[in-house]
């Protein structure tokens, strides 16, 4: 399993089980070998086509959580945004299809069973959630600022004490 990340996260990816790490800071994604059976993009939409290109012929599929659905509505409006989204989806489906692979966009929804499983894994130490800042809702600006500056660790908003 290959993980793609920037230099500061190379060790973390190895600790989390990656057998190979592709450091995107030093190695362009366009240089990846075309050898993957399946891929998941949860990094950046602008890398989508390069990553589809790394699937091997006869690959199983490609899934993306960073699809441009909402960004297209924001930048183009409802009608043109829907048209742009349709064209983005068709283009990527065709690229993956040319390798024989299925292609899909992921939309998360809260699910009790999945959240319980995550909580269990956290308790068991099999997962970690690095927290960069935890502030009450009244200080949300600080959390958004930290996320915007892409500083390490999650930004958590805590419910105010009653
Ligand atoms: N589809 C859905 O329903 C859904 C739901 C939740 C989140 N999302 C999306 O899923 C993505 C991941 O969520 P997250 O909470 O894990 O986001 P995050 O904390 O911002 O993590 C994104 C990671 O992607 C990597 N990355 C790769 N290319 C990047 C680039 N060009 N610019 C910035 N970072 C890049 C970075 O790690 P390295 O620097 O190590 O590469 C970064 O730590 C986000 O884009 C989010 O919007 C989608």
Tab-separated table of N, CA and C and ligand atoms in Angstrom:
chain	number	residue	atom	x	y	z
A	1	UNK	N	0.836	-1.189	0.000
A	1	UNK	CA	0.000	0.000	0.000
A	1	UNK	C	0.882	1.254	0.000
A	2	UNK	N	0.638	2.133	-0.928
A	2	UNK	CA	1.425	3.360	-1.045
A	2	UNK	C	0.624	4.532	-0.508
A	3	UNK	N	1.236	5.328	0.356
A	3	UNK	CA	0.613	6.566	0.827
A	3	UNK	C	1.333	7.745	0.182
A	4	UNK	N	0.568	8.785	-0.148
A	4	UNK	CA	1.168	10.009	-0.688
A	4	UNK	C	1.035	11.087	0.377
A	5	UNK	N	2.115	11.795	0.647
A	5	UNK	CA	2.043	12.870	1.639
A	5	UNK	C	3.200	13.829	1.397
A	6	UNK	N	3.230	14.922	2.180
A	6	UNK	CA	4.366	15.834	2.104
A	6	UNK	C	5.421	15.400	3.136
A	7	UNK	N	6.613	15.973	3.023
A	7	UNK	CA	7.758	15.497	3.817
A	7	UNK	C	7.469	15.361	5.324
A	8	UNK	N	6.803	16.337	5.968
A	8	UNK	CA	6.641	16.193	7.424
A	8	UNK	C	5.791	14.989	7.832
A	9	UNK	N	5.030	14.406	6.894
A	9	UNK	CA	4.132	13.305	7.264
A	9	UNK	C	4.612	11.926	6.819
A	10	UNK	N	5.841	11.871	6.308
A	10	UNK	CA	6.347	10.590	5.798
A	10	UNK	C	6.388	9.532	6.912
A	11	UNK	N	6.953	9.883	8.069
A	11	UNK	CA	7.075	8.889	9.148
A	11	UNK	C	5.698	8.457	9.640
A	12	UNK	N	4.787	9.410	9.739
A	12	UNK	CA	3.430	9.071	10.215
A	12	UNK	C	2.782	8.069	9.271
A	13	UNK	N	2.930	8.281	7.970
A	13	UNK	CA	2.329	7.347	7.011
A	13	UNK	C	2.900	5.946	7.188
A	14	UNK	N	4.219	5.863	7.413
A	14	UNK	CA	4.834	4.536	7.628
A	14	UNK	C	4.289	3.909	8.911
A	15	UNK	N	4.199	4.733	9.977
A	15	UNK	CA	3.683	4.194	11.248
A	15	UNK	C	2.245	3.697	11.093
A	16	UNK	N	1.490	4.332	10.205
A	16	UNK	CA	0.094	3.930	10.020
A	16	UNK	C	-0.053	2.727	9.094
A	17	UNK	N	1.073	2.229	8.564
A	17	UNK	CA	1.007	0.967	7.823
A	17	UNK	C	1.335	1.039	6.353
A	18	UNK	N	1.717	2.213	5.838
A	18	UNK	CA	2.068	2.272	4.416
A	18	UNK	C	3.341	1.469	4.170
A	19	UNK	N	3.346	0.676	3.119
A	19	UNK	CA	4.560	-0.073	2.799
A	19	UNK	C	5.504	0.780	1.948
A	20	UNK	N	4.908	1.709	1.199
A	20	UNK	CA	5.696	2.650	0.393
A	20	UNK	C	5.123	4.041	0.619
A	21	UNK	N	5.991	5.031	0.707
A	21	UNK	CA	5.514	6.410	0.855
A	21	UNK	C	6.044	7.237	-0.305
A	22	UNK	N	5.126	7.961	-0.965
A	22	UNK	CA	5.504	8.842	-2.075
A	22	UNK	C	5.486	10.267	-1.527
A	23	UNK	N	6.669	10.875	-1.399
A	23	UNK	CA	6.770	12.217	-0.820
A	23	UNK	C	6.482	13.246	-1.917
A	24	UNK	N	5.276	13.821	-1.873
A	24	UNK	CA	4.846	14.706	-2.970
A	24	UNK	C	5.606	16.029	-2.973
A	25	UNK	N	6.342	16.319	-1.869
A	25	UNK	CA	7.145	17.542	-1.839
A	25	UNK	C	8.312	17.450	-2.831
A	26	UNK	N	8.848	16.241	-2.969
A	26	UNK	CA	10.056	16.074	-3.789
A	26	UNK	C	9.827	15.308	-5.086
A	27	UNK	N	8.718	14.553	-5.133
A	27	UNK	CA	8.492	13.721	-6.323
A	27	UNK	C	7.143	14.090	-6.935
A	28	UNK	N	7.121	14.613	-8.160
A	28	UNK	CA	5.830	14.961	-8.765
A	28	UNK	C	4.946	13.728	-8.954
A	29	UNK	N	3.651	13.912	-8.760
A	29	UNK	CA	2.732	12.772	-8.865
A	29	UNK	C	2.690	12.224	-10.294
A	30	UNK	N	3.032	13.086	-11.245
A	30	UNK	CA	3.011	12.625	-12.642
A	30	UNK	C	4.066	11.530	-12.871
A	31	UNK	N	5.013	11.398	-11.941
A	31	UNK	CA	6.060	10.378	-12.090
A	31	UNK	C	5.698	9.053	-11.446
A	32	UNK	N	4.485	8.941	-10.893
A	32	UNK	CA	4.131	7.684	-10.218
A	32	UNK	C	4.025	6.543	-11.228
A	33	UNK	N	4.462	5.354	-10.829
A	33	UNK	CA	4.334	4.214	-11.749
A	33	UNK	C	2.862	3.836	-11.931
A	34	UNK	N	2.523	3.328	-13.101
A	34	UNK	CA	1.127	2.931	-13.358
A	34	UNK	C	0.942	1.496	-12.893
A	35	UNK	N	0.785	1.319	-11.573
A	35	UNK	CA	0.783	-0.061	-11.080
A	35	UNK	C	-0.285	-0.318	-10.019
A	36	UNK	N	-1.197	0.604	-9.807
A	36	UNK	CA	-2.109	0.455	-8.676
A	36	UNK	C	-3.437	-0.204	-9.069
A	37	UNK	N	-3.895	-1.095	-8.177
A	37	UNK	CA	-5.177	-1.781	-8.408
A	37	UNK	C	-6.350	-0.892	-8.031
A	38	UNK	N	-6.149	-0.029	-7.044
A	38	UNK	CA	-7.229	0.826	-6.563
A	38	UNK	C	-6.600	2.050	-5.907
A	39	UNK	N	-7.325	3.158	-5.910
A	39	UNK	CA	-6.778	4.362	-5.279
A	39	UNK	C	-7.892	5.183	-4.665
A	40	UNK	N	-7.529	5.911	-3.598
A	40	UNK	CA	-8.470	6.794	-2.900
A	40	UNK	C	-7.808	8.153	-2.775
A	41	UNK	N	-8.459	9.181	-3.297
A	41	UNK	CA	-7.919	10.538	-3.179
A	41	UNK	C	-8.683	11.290	-2.104
A	42	UNK	N	-8.024	11.546	-0.965
A	42	UNK	CA	-8.640	12.416	0.047
A	42	UNK	C	-7.689	13.563	0.362
A	43	UNK	N	-6.899	13.954	-0.660
A	43	UNK	CA	-5.924	15.034	-0.501
A	43	UNK	C	-6.317	16.299	-1.227
A	44	UNK	N	-6.364	16.245	-2.561
A	44	UNK	CA	-6.615	17.466	-3.331
A	44	UNK	C	-7.178	17.122	-4.713
A	45	UNK	N	-8.265	17.810	-5.083
A	45	UNK	CA	-8.921	17.557	-6.370
A	45	UNK	C	-7.975	17.808	-7.541
A	46	UNK	N	-7.088	18.803	-7.412
A	46	UNK	CA	-6.225	19.120	-8.558
A	46	UNK	C	-5.292	17.967	-8.929
A	47	UNK	N	-5.163	16.970	-8.035
A	47	UNK	CA	-4.305	15.816	-8.337
A	47	UNK	C	-5.082	14.661	-8.974
A	48	UNK	N	-6.400	14.836	-9.084
A	48	UNK	CA	-7.261	13.701	-9.466
A	48	UNK	C	-6.786	12.981	-10.744
A	49	UNK	N	-6.570	13.749	-11.801
A	49	UNK	CA	-6.272	13.093	-13.080
A	49	UNK	C	-4.907	12.403	-13.061
A	50	UNK	N	-3.935	13.025	-12.363
A	50	UNK	CA	-2.611	12.375	-12.268
A	50	UNK	C	-2.739	11.051	-11.512
A	51	UNK	N	-3.569	11.057	-10.468
A	51	UNK	CA	-3.708	9.837	-9.665
A	51	UNK	C	-4.461	8.755	-10.432
A	52	UNK	N	-5.470	9.140	-11.180
A	52	UNK	CA	-6.161	8.138	-12.016
A	52	UNK	C	-5.143	7.534	-12.990
A	53	UNK	N	-4.234	8.387	-13.456
A	53	UNK	CA	-3.204	7.925	-14.391
A	53	UNK	C	-2.287	6.867	-13.786
A	54	UNK	N	-2.239	6.784	-12.451
A	54	UNK	CA	-1.351	5.799	-11.812
A	54	UNK	C	-2.027	4.435	-11.638
A	55	UNK	N	-3.305	4.333	-12.016
A	55	UNK	CA	-3.950	3.007	-11.961
A	55	UNK	C	-3.356	2.124	-13.052
A	56	UNK	N	-3.310	0.840	-12.762
A	56	UNK	CA	-2.830	-0.057	-13.821
A	56	UNK	C	-4.009	-0.478	-14.704
A	57	UNK	N	-3.693	-0.978	-15.883
A	57	UNK	CA	-4.740	-1.473	-16.773
A	57	UNK	C	-5.466	-2.637	-16.087
A	58	UNK	N	-6.795	-2.578	-16.078
A	58	UNK	CA	-7.557	-3.634	-15.413
A	58	UNK	C	-7.726	-3.384	-13.924
A	59	UNK	N	-7.437	-2.142	-13.467
A	59	UNK	CA	-7.578	-1.820	-12.033
A	59	UNK	C	-9.040	-1.926	-11.597
A	60	UNK	N	-9.227	-2.063	-10.271
A	60	UNK	CA	-10.583	-2.234	-9.749
A	60	UNK	C	-11.355	-0.917	-9.734
A	61	UNK	N	-10.735	0.127	-9.178
A	61	UNK	CA	-11.497	1.366	-9.105
A	61	UNK	C	-10.763	2.497	-8.429
A	62	UNK	N	-11.426	3.646	-8.444
A	62	UNK	CA	-10.865	4.883	-7.898
A	62	UNK	C	-12.006	5.621	-7.205
A	63	UNK	N	-11.762	6.070	-5.962
A	63	UNK	CA	-12.785	6.842	-5.253
A	63	UNK	C	-12.167	8.144	-4.759
A	64	UNK	N	-12.975	9.195	-4.723
A	64	UNK	CA	-12.466	10.503	-4.333
A	64	UNK	C	-13.392	11.164	-3.324
A	65	UNK	N	-12.804	11.673	-2.236
A	65	UNK	CA	-13.611	12.468	-1.288
A	65	UNK	C	-13.466	13.960	-1.590
A	66	UNK	N	-12.555	14.309	-2.493
A	66	UNK	CA	-12.251	15.735	-2.709
A	66	UNK	C	-12.822	16.237	-4.042
A	67	UNK	N	-13.973	15.679	-4.402
A	67	UNK	CA	-14.624	16.074	-5.659
A	67	UNK	C	-15.043	17.554	-5.605
A	68	UNK	N	-15.255	18.175	-6.777
A	68	UNK	CA	-15.458	19.620	-6.811
A	68	UNK	C	-16.922	20.058	-6.731
A	69	UNK	N	-17.811	19.172	-6.293
A	69	UNK	CA	-19.249	19.474	-6.317
A	69	UNK	C	-19.575	20.828	-5.686
A	70	UNK	N	-19.205	20.995	-4.414
A	70	UNK	CA	-19.571	22.250	-3.729
A	70	UNK	C	-18.761	23.426	-4.258
A	71	UNK	N	-17.471	23.201	-4.541
A	71	UNK	CA	-16.627	24.293	-5.054
A	71	UNK	C	-17.166	24.809	-6.391
A	72	UNK	N	-17.691	23.909	-7.225
A	72	UNK	CA	-18.242	24.338	-8.518
A	72	UNK	C	-19.474	25.216	-8.320
A	73	UNK	N	-20.333	24.861	-7.374
A	73	UNK	CA	-21.501	25.707	-7.098
A	73	UNK	C	-21.049	27.067	-6.584
A	74	UNK	N	-20.014	27.045	-5.709
A	74	UNK	CA	-19.511	28.312	-5.153
A	74	UNK	C	-18.946	29.209	-6.257
A	75	UNK	N	-18.181	28.614	-7.159
A	75	UNK	CA	-17.477	29.461	-8.140
A	75	UNK	C	-18.312	29.752	-9.383
A	76	UNK	N	-19.247	28.859	-9.752
A	76	UNK	CA	-19.968	29.047	-11.036
A	76	UNK	C	-21.459	29.309	-10.847
A	77	UNK	N	-21.987	29.146	-9.622
A	77	UNK	CA	-23.439	29.276	-9.435
A	77	UNK	C	-24.114	27.922	-9.654
A	78	UNK	N	-25.449	27.885	-9.432
A	78	UNK	CA	-26.162	26.599	-9.438
A	78	UNK	C	-26.136	25.912	-10.801
A	79	UNK	N	-26.527	26.659	-11.835
A	79	UNK	CA	-26.703	26.022	-13.139
A	79	UNK	C	-25.353	25.660	-13.778
A	80	UNK	N	-24.478	26.672	-13.883
A	80	UNK	CA	-23.166	26.413	-14.488
A	80	UNK	C	-22.364	25.465	-13.601
A	81	UNK	N	-22.571	25.554	-12.272
A	81	UNK	CA	-21.862	24.662	-11.347
A	81	UNK	C	-22.274	23.215	-11.569
A	82	UNK	N	-23.581	22.989	-11.769
A	82	UNK	CA	-24.079	21.624	-12.017
A	82	UNK	C	-23.505	21.105	-13.338
A	83	UNK	N	-23.460	21.975	-14.342
A	83	UNK	CA	-22.924	21.582	-15.660
A	83	UNK	C	-21.441	21.224	-15.556
A	84	UNK	N	-20.687	22.083	-14.828
A	84	UNK	CA	-19.247	21.852	-14.651
A	84	UNK	C	-19.008	20.534	-13.909
A	85	UNK	N	-19.835	20.297	-12.885
A	85	UNK	CA	-19.699	19.074	-12.086
A	85	UNK	C	-19.941	17.840	-12.956
A	86	UNK	N	-20.996	17.917	-13.782
A	86	UNK	CA	-21.311	16.792	-14.677
A	86	UNK	C	-20.129	16.529	-15.612
A	87	UNK	N	-19.550	17.619	-16.117
A	87	UNK	CA	-18.438	17.445	-17.051
A	87	UNK	C	-17.190	16.903	-16.339
A	88	UNK	N	-16.926	17.371	-15.104
A	88	UNK	CA	-15.789	16.844	-14.325
A	88	UNK	C	-15.960	15.338	-14.070
A	89	UNK	N	-17.190	14.969	-13.667
A	89	UNK	CA	-17.450	13.555	-13.353
A	89	UNK	C	-17.288	12.684	-14.599
A	90	UNK	N	-17.846	13.159	-15.716
A	90	UNK	CA	-17.762	12.368	-16.957
A	90	UNK	C	-16.313	12.212	-17.414
A	91	UNK	N	-15.529	13.311	-17.290
A	91	UNK	CA	-14.129	13.263	-17.733
A	91	UNK	C	-13.337	12.221	-16.915
A	92	UNK	N	-13.527	12.279	-15.596
A	92	UNK	CA	-12.769	11.356	-14.735
A	92	UNK	C	-13.248	9.919	-14.906
A	93	UNK	N	-14.575	9.743	-15.069
A	93	UNK	CA	-15.100	8.383	-15.308
A	93	UNK	C	-14.492	7.808	-16.580
A	94	UNK	N	-14.370	8.666	-17.593
A	94	UNK	CA	-13.818	8.191	-18.863
A	94	UNK	C	-12.340	7.808	-18.696
A	95	UNK	N	-11.590	8.639	-17.939
A	95	UNK	CA	-10.164	8.338	-17.735
A	95	UNK	C	-9.989	7.008	-16.998
A	96	UNK	N	-10.786	6.826	-15.921
A	96	UNK	CA	-10.689	5.566	-15.166
A	96	UNK	C	-11.217	4.417	-16.017
A	97	UNK	N	-12.304	4.681	-16.747
A	97	UNK	CA	-12.912	3.644	-17.588
A	97	UNK	C	-11.932	3.131	-18.631
A	98	UNK	N	-11.066	4.026	-19.127
A	98	UNK	CA	-10.084	3.608	-20.135
A	98	UNK	C	-9.112	2.584	-19.558
A	99	UNK	N	-9.014	2.554	-18.211
A	99	UNK	CA	-8.155	1.534	-17.566
A	99	UNK	C	-8.996	0.330	-17.130
A	100	UNK	N	-10.288	0.385	-17.405
A	100	UNK	CA	-11.175	-0.706	-16.989
A	100	UNK	C	-11.632	-0.563	-15.545
A	101	UNK	N	-11.402	0.620	-14.943
A	101	UNK	CA	-11.681	0.791	-13.513
A	101	UNK	C	-12.998	1.547	-13.281
A	102	UNK	N	-13.654	1.232	-12.178
A	102	UNK	CA	-14.842	1.993	-11.771
A	102	UNK	C	-14.390	3.288	-11.127
A	103	UNK	N	-15.254	4.299	-11.146
A	103	UNK	CA	-14.876	5.605	-10.606
A	103	UNK	C	-16.062	6.184	-9.836
A	104	UNK	N	-15.820	6.716	-8.639
A	104	UNK	CA	-16.934	7.285	-7.880
A	104	UNK	C	-16.508	8.371	-6.917
A	105	UNK	N	-17.467	9.219	-6.553
A	105	UNK	CA	-17.256	10.278	-5.561
A	105	UNK	C	-17.913	9.858	-4.247
A	106	UNK	N	-17.228	10.147	-3.149
A	106	UNK	CA	-17.716	9.771	-1.818
A	106	UNK	C	-18.350	10.996	-1.155
A	107	UNK	N	-19.521	10.806	-0.595
A	107	UNK	CA	-20.115	11.870	0.229
A	107	UNK	C	-20.376	11.263	1.605
A	108	UNK	N	-19.722	11.830	2.617
A	108	UNK	CA	-19.846	11.277	3.958
A	108	UNK	C	-21.193	11.617	4.575
A	109	UNK	N	-21.695	10.699	5.408
A	109	UNK	CA	-22.861	11.014	6.221
A	109	UNK	C	-22.629	10.403	7.601
A	110	UNK	N	-23.116	11.072	8.653
A	110	UNK	CA	-22.901	10.525	9.998
A	110	UNK	C	-23.589	9.170	10.131
A	111	UNK	N	-22.901	8.210	10.740
A	111	UNK	CA	-23.484	6.876	10.911
A	111	UNK	C	-23.041	6.360	12.270
A	112	UNK	N	-24.009	6.024	13.126
A	112	UNK	CA	-23.690	5.619	14.498
A	112	UNK	C	-22.678	4.471	14.533
A	113	UNK	N	-22.911	3.472	13.675
A	113	UNK	CA	-22.053	2.279	13.689
A	113	UNK	C	-20.596	2.661	13.377
A	114	UNK	N	-20.417	3.528	12.381
A	114	UNK	CA	-19.056	3.928	11.981
A	114	UNK	C	-18.407	4.771	13.079
A	115	UNK	N	-19.185	5.679	13.688
A	115	UNK	CA	-18.629	6.517	14.759
A	115	UNK	C	-18.253	5.665	15.973
A	116	UNK	N	-19.077	4.646	16.284
A	116	UNK	CA	-18.751	3.736	17.393
A	116	UNK	C	-17.450	2.993	17.105
A	117	UNK	N	-17.295	2.559	15.849
A	117	UNK	CA	-16.072	1.819	15.481
A	117	UNK	C	-14.854	2.724	15.618
A	118	UNK	N	-14.987	3.982	15.189
A	118	UNK	CA	-13.858	4.916	15.325
A	118	UNK	C	-13.506	5.130	16.784
A	119	UNK	N	-14.545	5.286	17.621
A	119	UNK	CA	-14.305	5.509	19.048
A	119	UNK	C	-13.582	4.306	19.670
A	120	UNK	N	-14.003	3.102	19.260
A	120	UNK	CA	-13.374	1.885	19.790
A	120	UNK	C	-11.895	1.845	19.391
A	121	UNK	N	-11.621	2.168	18.120
A	121	UNK	CA	-10.228	2.142	17.640
A	121	UNK	C	-9.376	3.181	18.367
A	122	UNK	N	-9.985	4.332	18.673
A	122	UNK	CA	-9.259	5.366	19.438
A	122	UNK	C	-8.909	4.845	20.826
A	123	UNK	N	-9.918	4.214	21.489
A	123	UNK	CA	-9.692	3.672	22.845
A	123	UNK	C	-8.591	2.624	22.826
A	124	UNK	N	-8.574	1.804	21.760
A	124	UNK	CA	-7.587	0.716	21.675
A	124	UNK	C	-6.204	1.224	21.259
A	125	UNK	N	-6.133	2.496	20.906
A	125	UNK	CA	-4.842	3.062	20.494
A	125	UNK	C	-4.485	2.755	19.054
A	126	UNK	N	-5.448	2.173	18.301
A	126	UNK	CA	-5.177	1.849	16.898
A	126	UNK	C	-5.341	3.074	16.006
A	127	UNK	N	-5.927	4.112	16.541
A	127	UNK	CA	-6.100	5.373	15.811
A	127	UNK	C	-5.629	6.509	16.697
A	128	UNK	N	-5.204	7.584	16.085
A	128	UNK	CA	-4.842	8.770	16.867
A	128	UNK	C	-5.468	9.983	16.193
A	129	UNK	N	-5.817	10.953	16.969
A	129	UNK	CA	-6.365	12.183	16.401
A	129	UNK	C	-5.514	13.343	16.916
A	130	UNK	N	-4.480	13.735	16.142
A	130	UNK	CA	-3.633	14.828	16.607
A	130	UNK	C	-4.435	16.133	16.648
A	131	UNK	N	-4.503	16.748	17.825
A	131	UNK	CA	-5.283	17.983	17.980
A	131	UNK	C	-4.332	19.169	18.039
A	132	UNK	N	-4.551	20.148	17.172
A	132	UNK	CA	-3.699	21.333	17.156
A	132	UNK	C	-4.246	22.434	18.034
A	133	UNK	N	-5.587	22.540	18.107
A	133	UNK	CA	-6.208	23.582	18.924
A	133	UNK	C	-7.610	23.099	19.305
A	134	UNK	N	-8.002	23.367	20.545
A	134	UNK	CA	-9.358	23.039	21.002
A	134	UNK	C	-9.890	24.260	21.738
A	135	UNK	N	-10.909	24.884	21.190
A	135	UNK	CA	-11.426	26.130	21.774
A	135	UNK	C	-12.947	26.086	21.835
A	136	UNK	N	-13.561	26.862	22.741
A	136	UNK	CA	-15.023	26.916	22.769
A	136	UNK	C	-15.563	27.621	21.523
A	137	UNK	N	-16.836	27.394	21.258
A	137	UNK	CA	-17.480	27.958	20.065
A	137	UNK	C	-17.276	29.469	19.976
A	138	UNK	N	-17.229	30.119	21.142
A	138	UNK	CA	-17.092	31.580	21.152
A	138	UNK	C	-15.737	32.030	20.570
A	139	UNK	N	-14.760	31.116	20.525
A	139	UNK	CA	-13.435	31.464	19.973
A	139	UNK	C	-13.209	30.750	18.642
A	140	UNK	N	-14.309	30.470	17.922
A	140	UNK	CA	-14.209	29.695	16.680
A	140	UNK	C	-13.235	30.334	15.683
A	141	UNK	N	-13.129	31.672	15.726
A	141	UNK	CA	-12.251	32.371	14.795
A	141	UNK	C	-10.825	31.844	14.864
A	142	UNK	N	-10.352	31.568	16.081
A	142	UNK	CA	-8.975	31.058	16.248
A	142	UNK	C	-8.804	29.700	15.568
A	143	UNK	N	-9.855	28.860	15.704
A	143	UNK	CA	-9.773	27.521	15.108
A	143	UNK	C	-9.775	27.622	13.586
A	144	UNK	N	-10.659	28.468	13.032
A	144	UNK	CA	-10.713	28.619	11.571
A	144	UNK	C	-9.401	29.200	11.049
A	145	UNK	N	-8.837	30.147	11.808
A	145	UNK	CA	-7.579	30.763	11.389
A	145	UNK	C	-6.470	29.705	11.321
A	146	UNK	N	-6.437	28.845	12.322
A	146	UNK	CA	-5.402	27.803	12.357
A	146	UNK	C	-5.569	26.831	11.175
A	147	UNK	N	-6.831	26.449	10.922
A	147	UNK	CA	-7.078	25.538	9.795
A	147	UNK	C	-6.687	26.216	8.475
A	148	UNK	N	-7.002	27.512	8.340
A	148	UNK	CA	-6.691	28.229	7.097
A	148	UNK	C	-5.186	28.305	6.875
A	149	UNK	N	-4.427	28.373	7.970
A	149	UNK	CA	-2.953	28.441	7.835
A	149	UNK	C	-2.335	27.059	7.681
A	150	UNK	N	-3.209	26.014	7.657
A	150	UNK	CA	-2.786	24.623	7.448
A	150	UNK	C	-1.730	24.185	8.456
A	151	UNK	N	-1.912	24.651	9.711
A	151	UNK	CA	-0.996	24.210	10.772
A	151	UNK	C	-1.356	22.782	11.163
A	152	UNK	N	-0.385	22.019	11.672
A	152	UNK	CA	-0.664	20.608	11.944
A	152	UNK	C	-1.680	20.409	13.070
A	153	UNK	N	-2.400	19.302	13.010
A	153	UNK	CA	-3.357	18.952	14.054
A	153	UNK	C	-4.748	19.472	13.735
A	154	UNK	N	-5.730	18.752	14.262
A	154	UNK	CA	-7.135	19.124	14.055
A	154	UNK	C	-7.502	20.364	14.850
A	155	UNK	N	-8.435	21.142	14.324
A	155	UNK	CA	-8.995	22.271	15.059
A	155	UNK	C	-10.353	21.827	15.609
A	156	UNK	N	-10.492	21.776	16.929
A	156	UNK	CA	-11.730	21.299	17.539
A	156	UNK	C	-12.510	22.457	18.146
A	157	UNK	N	-13.829	22.456	17.901
A	157	UNK	CA	-14.715	23.419	18.553
A	157	UNK	C	-15.453	22.675	19.661
A	158	UNK	N	-15.370	23.190	20.888
A	158	UNK	CA	-15.997	22.509	22.020
A	158	UNK	C	-17.282	23.232	22.401
A	159	UNK	N	-18.300	22.471	22.817
A	159	UNK	CA	-19.520	23.130	23.266
A	159	UNK	C	-19.212	23.965	24.508
A	160	UNK	N	-19.801	25.161	24.611
A	160	UNK	CA	-19.537	26.007	25.777
A	160	UNK	C	-20.108	25.338	27.018
A	161	UNK	N	-19.405	25.534	28.164
A	161	UNK	CA	-19.895	24.950	29.422
A	161	UNK	C	-21.210	25.616	29.802
A	162	UNK	N	-22.167	24.815	30.311
A	162	UNK	CA	-23.491	25.363	30.663
A	162	UNK	C	-23.379	26.248	31.902
B	1	LIG	N1	-16.780	14.077	0.336
B	1	LIG	C1	-17.103	14.367	1.566
B	1	LIG	O1	-18.224	14.172	2.013
B	1	LIG	C2	-16.023	14.935	2.468
B	1	LIG	C3	-16.214	14.950	3.838
B	1	LIG	C4	-15.204	15.418	4.645
B	1	LIG	C5	-14.034	15.905	4.085
B	1	LIG	N2	-13.918	15.898	2.744
B	1	LIG	C6	-12.698	16.377	2.128
B	1	LIG	O2	-11.682	15.403	2.319
B	1	LIG	C7	-10.415	16.062	2.354
B	1	LIG	C8	-9.641	15.539	3.510
B	1	LIG	O3	-10.240	15.978	4.680
B	1	LIG	P1	-9.352	16.246	5.915
B	1	LIG	O4	-10.260	16.697	6.993
B	1	LIG	O5	-8.483	15.062	6.164
B	1	LIG	O6	-8.509	17.498	5.377
B	1	LIG	P2	-7.130	18.054	5.920
B	1	LIG	O7	-6.990	17.849	7.369
B	1	LIG	O8	-7.039	19.413	5.356
B	1	LIG	O9	-6.061	17.082	5.271
B	1	LIG	C9	-5.787	17.132	3.939
B	1	LIG	C10	-4.414	16.523	3.749
B	1	LIG	O10	-4.297	16.345	2.364
B	1	LIG	C11	-2.939	16.458	2.030
B	1	LIG	N3	-2.835	17.188	0.762
B	1	LIG	C12	-2.608	16.611	-0.438
B	1	LIG	N4	-2.542	17.506	-1.397
B	1	LIG	C13	-2.735	18.712	-0.817
B	1	LIG	C14	-2.782	20.031	-1.324
B	1	LIG	N5	-2.592	20.297	-2.629
B	1	LIG	N6	-3.033	21.039	-0.452
B	1	LIG	C15	-3.240	20.777	0.862
B	1	LIG	N7	-3.200	19.549	1.398
B	1	LIG	C16	-2.950	18.508	0.553
B	1	LIG	C17	-2.204	17.158	3.164
B	1	LIG	O11	-1.276	16.221	3.704
B	1	LIG	P3	0.212	16.210	3.122
B	1	LIG	O12	0.704	17.610	3.196
B	1	LIG	O13	0.980	15.273	4.012
B	1	LIG	O14	0.134	15.698	1.706
B	1	LIG	C18	-3.295	17.453	4.199
B	1	LIG	O15	-2.894	17.173	5.512
B	1	LIG	C19	-10.676	17.579	2.407
B	1	LIG	O16	-10.422	18.135	1.136
B	1	LIG	C20	-12.155	17.653	2.748
B	1	LIG	O17	-12.759	18.790	2.170
B	1	LIG	C21	-14.872	15.391	1.930
